[in-house]
XYZ file of C-alpha atoms in Angstrom:
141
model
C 9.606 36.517 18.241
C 9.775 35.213 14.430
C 12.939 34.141 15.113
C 12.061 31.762 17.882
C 9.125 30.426 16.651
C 11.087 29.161 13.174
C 13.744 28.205 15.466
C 11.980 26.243 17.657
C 9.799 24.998 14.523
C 12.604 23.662 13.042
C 13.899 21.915 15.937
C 10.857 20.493 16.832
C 10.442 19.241 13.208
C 14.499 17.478 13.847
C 13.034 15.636 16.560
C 10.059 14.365 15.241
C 7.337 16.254 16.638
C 6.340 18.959 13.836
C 4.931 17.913 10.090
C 4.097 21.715 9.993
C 6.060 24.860 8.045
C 8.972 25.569 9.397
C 7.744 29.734 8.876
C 7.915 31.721 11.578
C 4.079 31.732 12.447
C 3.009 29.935 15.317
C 0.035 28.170 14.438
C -2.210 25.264 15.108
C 0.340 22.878 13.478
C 3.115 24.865 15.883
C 1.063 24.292 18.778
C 0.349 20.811 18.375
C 3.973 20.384 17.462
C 4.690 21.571 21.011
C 1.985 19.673 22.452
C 3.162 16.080 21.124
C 6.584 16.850 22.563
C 5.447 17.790 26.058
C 3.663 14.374 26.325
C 6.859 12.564 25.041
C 9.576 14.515 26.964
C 7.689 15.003 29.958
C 8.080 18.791 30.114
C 4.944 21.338 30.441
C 5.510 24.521 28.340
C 2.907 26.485 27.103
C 1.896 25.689 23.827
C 0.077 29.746 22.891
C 3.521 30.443 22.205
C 7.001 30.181 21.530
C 9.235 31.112 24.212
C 13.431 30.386 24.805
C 12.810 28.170 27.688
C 11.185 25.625 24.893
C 13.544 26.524 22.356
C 16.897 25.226 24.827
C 14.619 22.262 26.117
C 13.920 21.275 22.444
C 17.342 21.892 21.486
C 19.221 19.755 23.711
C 17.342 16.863 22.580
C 19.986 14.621 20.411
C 17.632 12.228 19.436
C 13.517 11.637 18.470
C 11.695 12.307 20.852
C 8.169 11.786 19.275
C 6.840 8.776 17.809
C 7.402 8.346 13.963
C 3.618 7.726 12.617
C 3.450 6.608 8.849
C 0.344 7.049 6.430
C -1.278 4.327 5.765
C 0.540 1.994 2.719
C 3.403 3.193 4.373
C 6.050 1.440 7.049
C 9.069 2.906 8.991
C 12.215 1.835 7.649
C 15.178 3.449 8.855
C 13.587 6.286 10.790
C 11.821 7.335 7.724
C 8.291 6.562 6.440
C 8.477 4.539 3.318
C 5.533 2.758 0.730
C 5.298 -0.846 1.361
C 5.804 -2.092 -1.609
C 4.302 -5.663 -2.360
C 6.014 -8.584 -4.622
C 5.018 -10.179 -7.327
C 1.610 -12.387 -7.027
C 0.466 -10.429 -3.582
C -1.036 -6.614 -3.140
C -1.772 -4.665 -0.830
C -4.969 -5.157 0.953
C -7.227 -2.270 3.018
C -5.038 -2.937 5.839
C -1.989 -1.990 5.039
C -0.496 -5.679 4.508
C 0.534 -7.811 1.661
C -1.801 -10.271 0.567
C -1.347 -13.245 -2.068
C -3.773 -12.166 -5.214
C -6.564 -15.247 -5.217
C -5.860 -18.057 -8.094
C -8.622 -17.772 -10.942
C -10.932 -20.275 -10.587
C -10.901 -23.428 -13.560
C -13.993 -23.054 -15.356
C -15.821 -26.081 -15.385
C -17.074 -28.296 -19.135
C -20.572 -26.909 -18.052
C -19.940 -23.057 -17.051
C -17.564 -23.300 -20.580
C -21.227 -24.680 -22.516
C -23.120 -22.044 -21.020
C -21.226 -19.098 -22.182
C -22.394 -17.422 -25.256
C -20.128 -17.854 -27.553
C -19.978 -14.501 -30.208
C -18.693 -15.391 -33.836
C -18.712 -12.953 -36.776
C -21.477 -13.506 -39.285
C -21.132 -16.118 -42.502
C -20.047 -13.686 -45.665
C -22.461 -14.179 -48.279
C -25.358 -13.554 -46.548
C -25.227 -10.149 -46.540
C -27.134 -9.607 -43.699
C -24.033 -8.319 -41.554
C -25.693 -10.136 -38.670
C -23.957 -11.559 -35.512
C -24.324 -15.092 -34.512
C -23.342 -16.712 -31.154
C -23.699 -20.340 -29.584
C -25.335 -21.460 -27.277
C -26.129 -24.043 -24.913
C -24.921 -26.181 -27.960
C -27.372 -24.298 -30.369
C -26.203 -21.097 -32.753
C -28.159 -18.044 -33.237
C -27.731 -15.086 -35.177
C -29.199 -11.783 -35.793
């Protein structure tokens, strides 16, 4: 019974319908392997276990036969799942697509004026102090 369960594993995993070991032990994964290619091929085995009758159905199959579903950041590309990868001035946003990255925005004379401004303290003083401007007026500690 190993034998037909990695056997039939395997071949479900060829034609798209297991992400699961391919390990001999019919588990959930092996059973929900089996039940994604009974909706897609139209056939009604019993999913508890493996048995030959799946095993020849599944084998005869040449081609997918279940849907290829990709992770998210990911898009199919040759049969395979592969990261979208974004150029250069774009990322990629929560939903999967590439997006342009926003321009900065100027800064106006005013928002410049109203920064504080952080400068080192004049030697000689000996206080060590910081000073900053602002609003056109310096300050220091």
């Amino acid at each position: 019974q190993t034998d037909i369960n990695r056997l039939l594993q395997a071949h479900l995993k060829r034609v798209g319908c297991n992400t699961g070991n391919v390990d001999g032990a019919w588990d959930d994964s092996s059973r929900k392997a089996l039940e994604l290619f009974n909706k897609n091929a139209n056939t009604r085995f019993d999913v508890k276990l493996a048995s030959l009758d799946a095993l020849d159905t599944v084998r005869s199959k040449t081609d997918r036969v279940c849907p290829l579903i990709c992770a998210k950041g990911q898009k199919e590309d040759g049969g395979r799942c592969v990261q979208i990868s974004c150029g250069s001035g774009s990322f990629l946003n929560s939903s999967g697509a590439c997006e342009k990255r926003p321009e900065p925005k100027a800064r106006t004379a005013d928002q410049e004026q109203a920064t504080p401004r952080h400068h080192a303290a004049p030697s000689g003083g000996g206080g060590g102090g910081k000073c900053f401007s602002f609003n056109g007026r310096s300050y220091c500690e």
